PDB file of N, CA and C in Angstrom:
ATOM      1  N   UNK H   1       1.923   4.519  81.693  1.00 81.00           N
ATOM      2  CA  UNK H   1       2.600   3.892  80.787  1.00 81.00           C
ATOM      3  C   UNK H   1       1.952   3.251  79.691  1.00 81.00           C
ATOM      4  N   UNK H   2       0.562   3.147  79.814  1.00 78.00           N
ATOM      5  CA  UNK H   2      -0.299   2.981  78.693  1.00 78.00           C
ATOM      6  C   UNK H   2      -0.643   4.119  77.815  1.00 78.00           C
ATOM      7  N   UNK H   3      -0.442   5.352  78.502  1.00 81.00           N
ATOM      8  CA  UNK H   3      -0.538   6.498  77.721  1.00 81.00           C
ATOM      9  C   UNK H   3       0.706   6.624  76.607  1.00 81.00           C
ATOM     10  N   UNK H   4       1.762   6.437  77.095  1.00 86.00           N
ATOM     11  CA  UNK H   4       3.001   6.259  76.635  1.00 86.00           C
ATOM     12  C   UNK H   4       2.941   5.289  75.375  1.00 86.00           C
ATOM     13  N   UNK H   5       2.449   4.243  75.675  1.00 87.00           N
ATOM     14  CA  UNK H   5       2.657   3.216  74.509  1.00 87.00           C
ATOM     15  C   UNK H   5       1.459   3.759  73.535  1.00 87.00           C
ATOM     16  N   UNK H   6       0.431   4.200  73.787  1.00 86.00           N
ATOM     17  CA  UNK H   6      -0.577   4.764  72.774  1.00 86.00           C
ATOM     18  C   UNK H   6      -0.013   6.106  72.016  1.00 86.00           C
ATOM     19  N   UNK H   7       0.799   6.832  72.787  1.00 88.00           N
ATOM     20  CA  UNK H   7       1.469   8.050  72.099  1.00 88.00           C
ATOM     21  C   UNK H   7       2.563   7.431  71.096  1.00 88.00           C
ATOM     22  N   UNK H   8       3.172   6.556  71.569  1.00 92.00           N
ATOM     23  CA  UNK H   8       4.114   5.911  70.545  1.00 92.00           C
ATOM     24  C   UNK H   8       3.505   5.436  69.449  1.00 92.00           C
ATOM     25  N   UNK H   9       2.558   4.636  69.704  1.00 90.00           N
ATOM     26  CA  UNK H   9       1.700   3.991  68.519  1.00 90.00           C
ATOM     27  C   UNK H   9       1.169   5.007  67.539  1.00 90.00           C
ATOM     28  N   UNK H  10       0.423   6.123  68.127  1.00 92.00           N
ATOM     29  CA  UNK H  10       0.062   7.278  67.429  1.00 92.00           C
ATOM     30  C   UNK H  10       1.231   8.074  66.551  1.00 92.00           C
ATOM     31  N   UNK H  11       2.350   7.948  67.026  1.00 92.00           N
ATOM     32  CA  UNK H  11       3.506   8.587  66.322  1.00 92.00           C
ATOM     33  C   UNK H  11       4.087   7.642  65.224  1.00 92.00           C
ATOM     34  N   UNK H  12       3.862   6.378  65.657  1.00 94.00           N
ATOM     35  CA  UNK H  12       4.355   5.455  64.391  1.00 94.00           C
ATOM     36  C   UNK H  12       3.263   5.477  63.347  1.00 94.00           C
ATOM     37  N   UNK H  13       1.996   5.329  63.727  1.00 94.00           N
ATOM     38  CA  UNK H  13       0.895   5.583  62.708  1.00 94.00           C
ATOM     39  C   UNK H  13       1.038   6.864  61.916  1.00 94.00           C
ATOM     40  N   UNK H  14       1.231   7.842  62.488  1.00 94.00           N
ATOM     41  CA  UNK H  14       1.401   9.296  61.747  1.00 94.00           C
ATOM     42  C   UNK H  14       2.698   9.454  61.149  1.00 94.00           C
ATOM     43  N   UNK H  15       3.800   8.739  61.417  1.00 93.00           N
ATOM     44  CA  UNK H  15       4.922   8.701  60.560  1.00 93.00           C
ATOM     45  C   UNK H  15       4.551   7.640  59.414  1.00 93.00           C
ATOM     46  N   UNK H  16       4.080   6.479  59.634  1.00 94.00           N
ATOM     47  CA  UNK H  16       3.519   5.748  58.405  1.00 94.00           C
ATOM     48  C   UNK H  16       2.796   6.508  57.450  1.00 94.00           C
ATOM     49  N   UNK H  17       1.794   7.082  57.971  1.00 94.00           N
ATOM     50  CA  UNK H  17       0.958   7.806  57.131  1.00 94.00           C
ATOM     51  C   UNK H  17       1.701   8.979  56.103  1.00 94.00           C
ATOM     52  N   UNK H  18       2.493   9.668  56.889  1.00 95.00           N
ATOM     53  CA  UNK H  18       3.233  10.695  56.172  1.00 95.00           C
ATOM     54  C   UNK H  18       4.198  10.031  55.025  1.00 95.00           C
ATOM     55  N   UNK H  19       4.918   8.819  55.514  1.00 95.00           N
ATOM     56  CA  UNK H  19       5.734   8.055  54.422  1.00 95.00           C
ATOM     57  C   UNK H  19       4.671   7.661  53.329  1.00 95.00           C
ATOM     58  N   UNK H  20       3.662   7.211  53.632  1.00 96.00           N
ATOM     59  CA  UNK H  20       2.803   6.648  52.683  1.00 96.00           C
ATOM     60  C   UNK H  20       2.338   7.848  51.594  1.00 96.00           C
ATOM     61  N   UNK H  21       2.153   9.174  52.153  1.00 95.00           N
ATOM     62  CA  UNK H  21       1.730  10.142  51.657  1.00 95.00           C
ATOM     63  C   UNK H  21       2.918  10.595  50.385  1.00 95.00           C
ATOM     64  N   UNK H  22       4.067  10.487  50.764  1.00 95.00           N
ATOM     65  CA  UNK H  22       5.097  10.787  49.959  1.00 95.00           C
ATOM     66  C   UNK H  22       5.444   9.606  48.839  1.00 95.00           C
ATOM     67  N   UNK H  23       5.057   8.321  49.393  1.00 96.00           N
ATOM     68  CA  UNK H  23       5.124   7.316  48.521  1.00 96.00           C
ATOM     69  C   UNK H  23       4.079   7.355  47.266  1.00 96.00           C
ATOM     70  N   UNK H  24       2.834   7.699  47.711  1.00 96.00           N
ATOM     71  CA  UNK H  24       1.821   7.810  46.717  1.00 96.00           C
ATOM     72  C   UNK H  24       2.211   9.083  45.749  1.00 96.00           C
ATOM     73  N   UNK H  25       2.817  10.167  46.319  1.00 96.00           N
ATOM     74  CA  UNK H  25       3.228  11.243  45.366  1.00 96.00           C
ATOM     75  C   UNK H  25       4.186  10.804  44.308  1.00 96.00           C
ATOM     76  N   UNK H  26       5.154  10.112  44.937  1.00 95.00           N
ATOM     77  CA  UNK H  26       6.155   9.661  43.974  1.00 95.00           C
ATOM     78  C   UNK H  26       5.602   8.563  42.996  1.00 95.00           C
ATOM     79  N   UNK H  27       4.766   7.717  43.394  1.00 96.00           N
ATOM     80  CA  UNK H  27       4.017   6.861  42.493  1.00 96.00           C
ATOM     81  C   UNK H  27       3.325   7.472  41.410  1.00 96.00           C
ATOM     82  N   UNK H  28       2.663   8.623  41.973  1.00 96.00           N
ATOM     83  CA  UNK H  28       1.619   9.425  40.809  1.00 96.00           C
ATOM     84  C   UNK H  28       2.509   9.931  39.678  1.00 96.00           C
ATOM     85  N   UNK H  29       3.755  10.412  40.205  1.00 96.00           N
ATOM     86  CA  UNK H  29       4.621  11.145  39.361  1.00 96.00           C
ATOM     87  C   UNK H  29       5.340  10.167  38.326  1.00 96.00           C
ATOM     88  N   UNK H  30       5.425   9.040  38.724  1.00 96.00           N
ATOM     89  CA  UNK H  30       6.014   7.999  38.030  1.00 96.00           C
ATOM     90  C   UNK H  30       5.034   7.330  36.933  1.00 96.00           C
ATOM     91  N   UNK H  31       3.840   7.263  37.434  1.00 96.00           N
ATOM     92  CA  UNK H  31       2.632   6.927  36.614  1.00 96.00           C
ATOM     93  C   UNK H  31       2.373   7.873  35.547  1.00 96.00           C
ATOM     94  N   UNK H  32       2.386   9.334  35.801  1.00 97.00           N
ATOM     95  CA  UNK H  32       2.324  10.325  34.864  1.00 97.00           C
ATOM     96  C   UNK H  32       3.269  10.306  33.924  1.00 97.00           C
ATOM     97  N   UNK H  33       4.520   9.881  34.343  1.00 97.00           N
ATOM     98  CA  UNK H  33       5.658  10.005  33.381  1.00 97.00           C
ATOM     99  C   UNK H  33       5.415   8.972  32.132  1.00 97.00           C
ATOM    100  N   UNK H  34       4.781   7.804  32.877  1.00 96.00           N
ATOM    101  CA  UNK H  34       4.772   6.416  31.945  1.00 96.00           C
ATOM    102  C   UNK H  34       3.527   6.729  31.003  1.00 96.00           C
ATOM    103  N   UNK H  35       2.280   7.395  31.519  1.00 96.00           N
ATOM    104  CA  UNK H  35       1.206   7.799  30.655  1.00 96.00           C
ATOM    105  C   UNK H  35       1.570   8.494  29.682  1.00 96.00           C
ATOM    106  N   UNK H  36       2.508   9.651  29.932  1.00 96.00           N
ATOM    107  CA  UNK H  36       3.298  10.698  28.921  1.00 96.00           C
ATOM    108  C   UNK H  36       3.768   9.757  27.842  1.00 96.00           C
ATOM    109  N   UNK H  37       4.773   8.867  28.353  1.00 96.00           N
ATOM    110  CA  UNK H  37       5.547   8.118  27.424  1.00 96.00           C
ATOM    111  C   UNK H  37       4.645   7.287  26.538  1.00 96.00           C
ATOM    112  N   UNK H  38       3.642   6.629  26.955  1.00 95.00           N
ATOM    113  CA  UNK H  38       2.578   5.716  26.186  1.00 95.00           C
ATOM    114  C   UNK H  38       1.867   6.796  25.135  1.00 95.00           C
ATOM    115  N   UNK H  39       1.489   7.869  25.644  1.00 95.00           N
ATOM    116  CA  UNK H  39       0.817   8.612  24.807  1.00 95.00           C
ATOM    117  C   UNK H  39       1.651   9.195  23.571  1.00 95.00           C
ATOM    118  N   UNK H  40       2.830   9.205  23.654  1.00 94.00           N
ATOM    119  CA  UNK H  40       3.927   9.634  22.617  1.00 94.00           C
ATOM    120  C   UNK H  40       4.174   8.587  21.811  1.00 94.00           C
ATOM    121  N   UNK H  41       4.095   7.254  22.482  1.00 94.00           N
ATOM    122  CA  UNK H  41       4.227   6.162  21.633  1.00 94.00           C
ATOM    123  C   UNK H  41       3.010   6.030  20.827  1.00 94.00           C
ATOM    124  N   UNK H  42       2.084   6.218  21.349  1.00 93.00           N
ATOM    125  CA  UNK H  42       0.566   5.989  20.827  1.00 93.00           C
ATOM    126  C   UNK H  42       0.619   6.924  19.262  1.00 93.00           C
ATOM    127  N   UNK H  43       0.827   8.116  19.520  1.00 92.00           N
ATOM    128  CA  UNK H  43       1.203   9.111  18.521  1.00 92.00           C
ATOM    129  C   UNK H  43       1.936   8.868  17.549  1.00 92.00           C
ATOM    130  N   UNK H  44       3.153   8.302  17.845  1.00 92.00           N
ATOM    131  CA  UNK H  44       4.270   7.737  16.992  1.00 92.00           C
ATOM    132  C   UNK H  44       3.617   6.689  16.154  1.00 92.00           C
ATOM    133  N   UNK H  45       2.789   5.669  16.664  1.00 92.00           N
ATOM    134  CA  UNK H  45       2.245   4.339  16.065  1.00 92.00           C
ATOM    135  C   UNK H  45       1.323   4.923  14.811  1.00 92.00           C
ATOM    136  N   UNK H  46       0.412   5.982  15.677  1.00 90.00           N
ATOM    137  CA  UNK H  46      -0.582   6.423  14.688  1.00 90.00           C
ATOM    138  C   UNK H  46       0.005   7.139  13.327  1.00 90.00           C
ATOM    139  N   UNK H  47       1.138   7.833  13.697  1.00 90.00           N
ATOM    140  CA  UNK H  47       1.885   8.482  12.510  1.00 90.00           C
ATOM    141  C   UNK H  47       2.485   7.351  11.676  1.00 90.00           C
ATOM    142  N   UNK H  48       3.121   6.098  12.002  1.00 90.00           N
ATOM    143  CA  UNK H  48       3.561   4.998  11.343  1.00 90.00           C
ATOM    144  C   UNK H  48       2.288   4.360  10.333  1.00 90.00           C
ATOM    145  N   UNK H  49       1.348   4.275  11.157  1.00 89.00           N
ATOM    146  CA  UNK H  49       0.117   3.574  10.461  1.00 89.00           C
ATOM    147  C   UNK H  49      -0.454   4.611   9.518  1.00 89.00           C
ATOM    148  N   UNK H  50      -0.593   5.898   9.667  1.00 89.00           N
ATOM    149  CA  UNK H  50      -0.867   6.916   8.594  1.00 89.00           C
ATOM    150  C   UNK H  50       0.312   6.710   7.363  1.00 89.00           C
ATOM    151  N   UNK H  51       1.470   6.689   7.536  1.00 91.00           N
ATOM    152  CA  UNK H  51       2.574   6.276   6.478  1.00 91.00           C
ATOM    153  C   UNK H  51       2.364   5.178   5.780  1.00 91.00           C
ATOM    154  N   UNK H  52       2.018   4.200   6.684  1.00 91.00           N
ATOM    155  CA  UNK H  52       1.980   2.952   5.987  1.00 91.00           C
ATOM    156  C   UNK H  52       0.804   2.789   5.030  1.00 91.00           C
ATOM    157  N   UNK H  53      -0.442   3.468   5.364  1.00 92.00           N
ATOM    158  CA  UNK H  53      -1.509   3.653   4.771  1.00 92.00           C
ATOM    159  C   UNK H  53      -1.418   4.361   3.502  1.00 92.00           C
ATOM    160  N   UNK H  54      -0.693   5.574   3.601  1.00 92.00           N
ATOM    161  CA  UNK H  54      -0.320   6.412   2.568  1.00 92.00           C
ATOM    162  C   UNK H  54       0.476   5.567   1.345  1.00 92.00           C
ATOM    163  N   UNK H  55       1.550   4.629   1.843  1.00 92.00           N
ATOM    164  CA  UNK H  55       2.247   3.886   1.167  1.00 92.00           C
ATOM    165  C   UNK H  55       1.400   2.836   0.266  1.00 92.00           C
ATOM    166  N   UNK H  56       0.594   2.248   1.168  1.00 94.00           N
ATOM    167  CA  UNK H  56      -0.315   1.331   0.230  1.00 94.00           C
ATOM    168  C   UNK H  56      -1.121   1.816  -0.802  1.00 94.00           C
ATOM    169  N   UNK H  57      -1.644   3.222  -0.410  1.00 94.00           N
ATOM    170  CA  UNK H  57      -2.325   3.899  -1.505  1.00 94.00           C
ATOM    171  C   UNK H  57      -1.508   4.219  -2.728  1.00 94.00           C
ATOM    172  N   UNK H  58       0.034   4.693  -2.562  1.00 94.00           N
ATOM    173  CA  UNK H  58       0.571   4.888  -3.731  1.00 94.00           C
ATOM    174  C   UNK H  58       0.858   3.551  -4.238  1.00 94.00           C
ATOM    175  N   UNK H  59       1.388   2.547  -3.805  1.00 95.00           N
ATOM    176  CA  UNK H  59       1.242   1.218  -4.266  1.00 95.00           C
ATOM    177  C   UNK H  59       0.270   0.774  -5.148  1.00 95.00           C
ATOM    178  N   UNK H  60      -0.992   0.939  -4.621  1.00 94.00           N
ATOM    179  CA  UNK H  60      -2.115   0.522  -5.316  1.00 94.00           C
ATOM    180  C   UNK H  60      -2.221   1.593  -6.637  1.00 94.00           C
ATOM    181  N   UNK H  61      -1.926   2.773  -6.408  1.00 94.00           N
ATOM    182  CA  UNK H  61      -2.166   3.693  -7.497  1.00 94.00           C
ATOM    183  C   UNK H  61      -0.955   3.238  -8.557  1.00 94.00           C
ATOM    184  N   UNK H  62       0.166   2.887  -8.250  1.00 95.00           N
ATOM    185  CA  UNK H  62       1.274   2.440  -9.275  1.00 95.00           C
ATOM    186  C   UNK H  62       0.728   1.134  -9.985  1.00 95.00           C
ATOM    187  N   UNK H  63       0.078   0.356  -9.216  1.00 94.00           N
ATOM    188  CA  UNK H  63      -0.328  -1.069  -9.689  1.00 94.00           C
ATOM    189  C   UNK H  63      -1.354  -0.796 -10.749  1.00 94.00           C
ATOM    190  N   UNK H  64      -2.335   0.099 -10.205  1.00 94.00           N
ATOM    191  CA  UNK H  64      -3.569   0.586 -11.426  1.00 94.00           C
ATOM    192  C   UNK H  64      -2.707   1.259 -12.643  1.00 94.00           C
ATOM    193  N   UNK H  65      -1.703   2.124 -12.387  1.00 94.00           N
ATOM    194  CA  UNK H  65      -1.162   2.636 -13.711  1.00 94.00           C
ATOM    195  C   UNK H  65      -0.388   1.479 -14.616  1.00 94.00           C
ATOM    196  N   UNK H  66       0.364   0.740 -13.799  1.00 93.00           N
ATOM    197  CA  UNK H  66       0.851  -0.515 -14.656  1.00 93.00           C
ATOM    198  C   UNK H  66       0.123  -1.271 -15.490  1.00 93.00           C
ATOM    199  N   UNK H  67      -1.098  -1.602 -14.664  1.00 94.00           N
ATOM    200  CA  UNK H  67      -2.108  -2.431 -15.286  1.00 94.00           C
ATOM    201  C   UNK H  67      -2.647  -1.593 -16.444  1.00 94.00           C
ATOM    202  N   UNK H  68      -2.906  -0.495 -16.304  1.00 94.00           N
ATOM    203  CA  UNK H  68      -3.444   0.145 -17.657  1.00 94.00           C
ATOM    204  C   UNK H  68      -2.400   0.296 -18.518  1.00 94.00           C
ATOM    205  N   UNK H  69      -1.024   0.534 -18.210  1.00 93.00           N
ATOM    206  CA  UNK H  69      -0.198   0.515 -19.478  1.00 93.00           C
ATOM    207  C   UNK H  69      -0.244  -0.777 -20.088  1.00 93.00           C
ATOM    208  N   UNK H  70      -0.445  -1.963 -19.301  1.00 93.00           N
ATOM    209  CA  UNK H  70      -0.164  -3.111 -19.656  1.00 93.00           C
ATOM    210  C   UNK H  70      -1.336  -3.492 -20.667  1.00 93.00           C
ATOM    211  N   UNK H  71      -2.738  -2.970 -20.497  1.00 92.00           N
ATOM    212  CA  UNK H  71      -3.918  -3.190 -21.329  1.00 92.00           C
ATOM    213  C   UNK H  71      -3.560  -2.305 -22.429  1.00 92.00           C
ATOM    214  N   UNK H  72      -2.932  -1.212 -22.315  1.00 93.00           N
ATOM    215  CA  UNK H  72      -2.552  -0.136 -23.725  1.00 93.00           C
ATOM    216  C   UNK H  72      -1.757  -0.904 -24.426  1.00 93.00           C
ATOM    217  N   UNK H  73      -0.593  -1.677 -23.771  1.00 91.00           N
ATOM    218  CA  UNK H  73       0.195  -2.422 -24.852  1.00 91.00           C
ATOM    219  C   UNK H  73      -0.456  -3.724 -25.484  1.00 91.00           C
ATOM    220  N   UNK H  74      -1.284  -4.418 -24.731  1.00 91.00           N
ATOM    221  CA  UNK H  74      -2.017  -5.595 -25.299  1.00 91.00           C
ATOM    222  C   UNK H  74      -2.720  -5.013 -26.419  1.00 91.00           C
ATOM    223  N   UNK H  75      -3.608  -3.914 -26.143  1.00 90.00           N
ATOM    224  CA  UNK H  75      -4.429  -3.470 -27.158  1.00 90.00           C
ATOM    225  C   UNK H  75      -3.683  -2.970 -28.445  1.00 90.00           C
ATOM    226  N   UNK H  76      -2.424  -2.259 -28.202  1.00 88.00           N
ATOM    227  CA  UNK H  76      -1.624  -1.853 -29.385  1.00 88.00           C
ATOM    228  C   UNK H  76      -1.119  -3.104 -30.124  1.00 88.00           C
ATOM    229  N   UNK H  77      -0.614  -4.199 -29.353  1.00 87.00           N
ATOM    230  CA  UNK H  77      -0.239  -5.370 -30.038  1.00 87.00           C
ATOM    231  C   UNK H  77      -1.428  -6.303 -30.799  1.00 87.00           C
ATOM    232  N   UNK H  78      -2.684  -6.239 -30.195  1.00 87.00           N
ATOM    233  CA  UNK H  78      -3.839  -6.664 -31.145  1.00 87.00           C
ATOM    234  C   UNK H  78      -3.965  -5.833 -32.250  1.00 87.00           C
ATOM    235  N   UNK H  79      -3.871  -4.491 -32.109  1.00 86.00           N
ATOM    236  CA  UNK H  79      -4.243  -3.700 -33.424  1.00 86.00           C
ATOM    237  C   UNK H  79      -2.987  -3.909 -34.508  1.00 86.00           C
ATOM    238  N   UNK H  80      -1.869  -4.017 -33.948  1.00 82.00           N
ATOM    239  CA  UNK H  80      -0.697  -4.373 -34.831  1.00 82.00           C
ATOM    240  C   UNK H  80      -0.865  -5.799 -35.610  1.00 82.00           C
ATOM    241  N   UNK H  81      -1.373  -6.750 -34.880  1.00 82.00           N
ATOM    242  CA  UNK H  81      -1.382  -7.944 -35.295  1.00 82.00           C
ATOM    243  C   UNK H  81      -2.568  -8.074 -36.355  1.00 82.00           C
ATOM    244  N   UNK H  82      -3.588  -7.498 -36.150  1.00 84.00           N
ATOM    245  CA  UNK H  82      -4.659  -7.148 -37.147  1.00 84.00           C
ATOM    246  C   UNK H  82      -4.184  -6.560 -38.438  1.00 84.00           C
ATOM    247  N   UNK H  83      -3.283  -5.530 -38.338  1.00 78.00           N
ATOM    248  CA  UNK H  83      -2.828  -4.697 -39.523  1.00 78.00           C
ATOM    249  C   UNK H  83      -2.000  -5.755 -40.057  1.00 78.00           C
ATOM    250  N   UNK H  84      -1.309  -6.702 -39.451  1.00 75.00           N
ATOM    251  CA  UNK H  84      -0.291  -7.731 -40.262  1.00 75.00           C
ATOM    252  C   UNK H  84      -1.184  -8.434 -40.779  1.00 75.00           C
ATOM    253  N   UNK H  85      -2.219  -9.020 -40.149  1.00 78.00           N
ATOM    254  CA  UNK H  85      -3.110 -10.037 -40.777  1.00 78.00           C
ATOM    255  C   UNK H  85      -3.846  -9.536 -42.099  1.00 78.00           C
ATOM    256  N   UNK H  86      -4.032  -8.258 -41.980  1.00 77.00           N
ATOM    257  CA  UNK H  86      -4.635  -7.573 -43.200  1.00 77.00           C
ATOM    258  C   UNK H  86      -3.905  -7.382 -44.288  1.00 77.00           C
ATOM    259  N   UNK H  87      -2.550  -7.165 -43.915  1.00 70.00           N
ATOM    260  CA  UNK H  87      -1.269  -6.793 -44.961  1.00 70.00           C
ATOM    261  C   UNK H  87      -1.192  -8.194 -45.683  1.00 70.00           C
ATOM    262  N   UNK H  88      -1.108  -9.396 -44.872  1.00 69.00           N
ATOM    263  CA  UNK H  88      -0.946 -10.603 -45.394  1.00 69.00           C
ATOM    264  C   UNK H  88      -2.110 -11.193 -46.043  1.00 69.00           C
ATOM    265  N   UNK H  89      -3.297 -10.769 -45.990  1.00 73.00           N
ATOM    266  CA  UNK H  89      -4.392 -10.855 -47.000  1.00 73.00           C
ATOM    267  C   UNK H  89      -4.294 -10.215 -48.205  1.00 73.00           C
ATOM    268  N   UNK H  90      -3.967  -8.701 -48.011  1.00 67.00           N
ATOM    269  CA  UNK H  90      -3.748  -8.260 -49.264  1.00 67.00           C
ATOM    270  C   UNK H  90      -2.731  -8.678 -50.162  1.00 67.00           C
ATOM    271  N   UNK H  91      -1.569  -9.012 -49.622  1.00 64.00           N
ATOM    272  CA  UNK H  91      -0.381  -9.704 -50.395  1.00 64.00           C
ATOM    273  C   UNK H  91      -1.118 -10.933 -51.003  1.00 64.00           C
ATOM    274  N   UNK H  92      -1.751 -11.740 -50.291  1.00 67.00           N
ATOM    275  CA  UNK H  92      -2.252 -12.785 -51.003  1.00 67.00           C
ATOM    276  C   UNK H  92      -3.218 -12.589 -52.109  1.00 67.00           C
ATOM    277  N   UNK H  93      -4.166 -11.497 -51.913  1.00 65.00           N
ATOM    278  CA  UNK H  93      -5.001 -10.978 -52.861  1.00 65.00           C
ATOM    279  C   UNK H  93      -4.295 -10.268 -53.992  1.00 65.00           C
ATOM    280  N   UNK H  94      -3.086  -9.602 -53.646  1.00 65.00           N
ATOM    281  CA  UNK H  94      -2.363  -9.237 -54.669  1.00 65.00           C
ATOM    282  C   UNK H  94      -1.828 -10.283 -55.628  1.00 65.00           C
ATOM    283  N   UNK H  95      -1.101 -11.478 -54.991  1.00 63.00           N
ATOM    284  CA  UNK H  95      -0.657 -12.337 -55.644  1.00 63.00           C
ATOM    285  C   UNK H  95      -1.746 -12.876 -56.661  1.00 63.00           C
ATOM    286  N   UNK H  96      -2.984 -13.290 -55.913  1.00 65.00           N
ATOM    287  CA  UNK H  96      -4.030 -13.837 -56.665  1.00 65.00           C
ATOM    288  C   UNK H  96      -4.423 -12.918 -57.912  1.00 65.00           C
ATOM    289  N   UNK H  97      -4.362 -11.477 -57.783  1.00 62.00           N
ATOM    290  CA  UNK H  97      -4.837 -10.546 -58.782  1.00 62.00           C
ATOM    291  C   UNK H  97      -3.625 -10.817 -59.780  1.00 62.00           C
ATOM    292  N   UNK H  98      -2.421 -10.795 -59.235  1.00 67.00           N
ATOM    293  CA  UNK H  98      -1.351 -10.631 -60.409  1.00 67.00           C
ATOM    294  C   UNK H  98      -1.446 -11.945 -61.176  1.00 67.00           C
ATOM    295  N   UNK H  99      -1.643 -13.123 -60.591  1.00 70.00           N
ATOM    296  CA  UNK H  99      -1.749 -14.405 -61.278  1.00 70.00           C
ATOM    297  C   UNK H  99      -3.025 -14.428 -62.181  1.00 70.00           C
ATOM    298  N   UNK H 100      -3.953 -13.789 -61.845  1.00 62.00           N
ATOM    299  CA  UNK H 100      -5.411 -13.707 -62.540  1.00 62.00           C
ATOM    300  C   UNK H 100      -4.778 -12.767 -63.804  1.00 62.00           C
ATOM    301  N   UNK H 101      -4.249 -11.656 -63.586  1.00 67.00           N
ATOM    302  CA  UNK H 101      -3.899 -10.671 -64.765  1.00 67.00           C
ATOM    303  C   UNK H 101      -2.893 -11.448 -65.719  1.00 67.00           C
ATOM    304  N   UNK H 102      -1.988 -12.274 -65.199  1.00 70.00           N
ATOM    305  CA  UNK H 102      -1.194 -13.000 -66.082  1.00 70.00           C
ATOM    306  C   UNK H 102      -1.836 -14.045 -66.868  1.00 70.00           C
ATOM    307  N   UNK H 103      -3.000 -14.765 -66.125  1.00 70.00           N
ATOM    308  CA  UNK H 103      -3.789 -15.734 -66.984  1.00 70.00           C
ATOM    309  C   UNK H 103      -4.530 -14.841 -68.093  1.00 70.00           C
ATOM    310  N   UNK H 104      -5.197 -13.745 -67.692  1.00 66.00           N
ATOM    311  CA  UNK H 104      -5.882 -13.144 -68.664  1.00 66.00           C
ATOM    312  C   UNK H 104      -5.144 -12.545 -69.866  1.00 66.00           C
ATOM    313  N   UNK H 105      -3.832 -12.304 -69.405  1.00 74.00           N
ATOM    314  CA  UNK H 105      -2.881 -11.714 -70.366  1.00 74.00           C
ATOM    315  C   UNK H 105      -2.467 -12.856 -71.236  1.00 74.00           C
ATOM    316  N   UNK H 106      -2.251 -14.148 -70.894  1.00 75.00           N
ATOM    317  CA  UNK H 106      -1.828 -15.244 -71.537  1.00 75.00           C
ATOM    318  C   UNK H 106      -3.091 -15.471 -72.755  1.00 75.00           C
ATOM    319  N   UNK H 107      -4.113 -15.501 -72.280  1.00 70.00           N
ATOM    320  CA  UNK H 107      -5.418 -15.931 -72.899  1.00 70.00           C
ATOM    321  C   UNK H 107      -5.417 -14.883 -73.996  1.00 70.00           C
ATOM    322  N   UNK H 108      -5.305 -13.785 -73.666  1.00 67.00           N
ATOM    323  CA  UNK H 108      -5.587 -12.711 -74.681  1.00 67.00           C
ATOM    324  C   UNK H 108      -4.523 -12.820 -75.667  1.00 67.00           C
ATOM    325  N   UNK H 109      -3.048 -13.239 -75.132  1.00 72.00           N
ATOM    326  CA  UNK H 109      -2.124 -13.286 -76.389  1.00 72.00           C
ATOM    327  C   UNK H 109      -2.346 -14.526 -77.161  1.00 72.00           C
ATOM    328  N   UNK H 110      -2.853 -15.516 -76.496  1.00 69.00           N
ATOM    329  CA  UNK H 110      -3.227 -16.677 -77.464  1.00 69.00           C
ATOM    330  C   UNK H 110      -4.211 -16.427 -78.517  1.00 69.00           C
ATOM    331  N   UNK H 111      -5.279 -15.373 -78.232  1.00 62.00           N
ATOM    332  CA  UNK H 111      -6.107 -15.158 -79.114  1.00 62.00           C
ATOM    333  C   UNK H 111      -5.757 -14.448 -80.446  1.00 62.00           C
TER     334      UNK H 111
END
């Protein structure tokens, strides 16, 4: 009777070991699938990060281009302002010259 009990116990242990083997096998398959999915997500995230980095570089380039354009417009406006000021001076000088010419003409006529 004791031998039957040991035999049954050995059969139960053997059955449990066989069941554990298949459970481990199934678990390894599921874990490998999850690892594969995580690798895919990792690749997608790296691709997204690369895209974001590229967009940032494009934005920085656009900002630099706009800044350059703005500085060029400022320089152009300053140049035009300087020309305007010079024209104003020339007009004043012309008025002064005309006035001086009139005065000299009057003096000459008076003589």
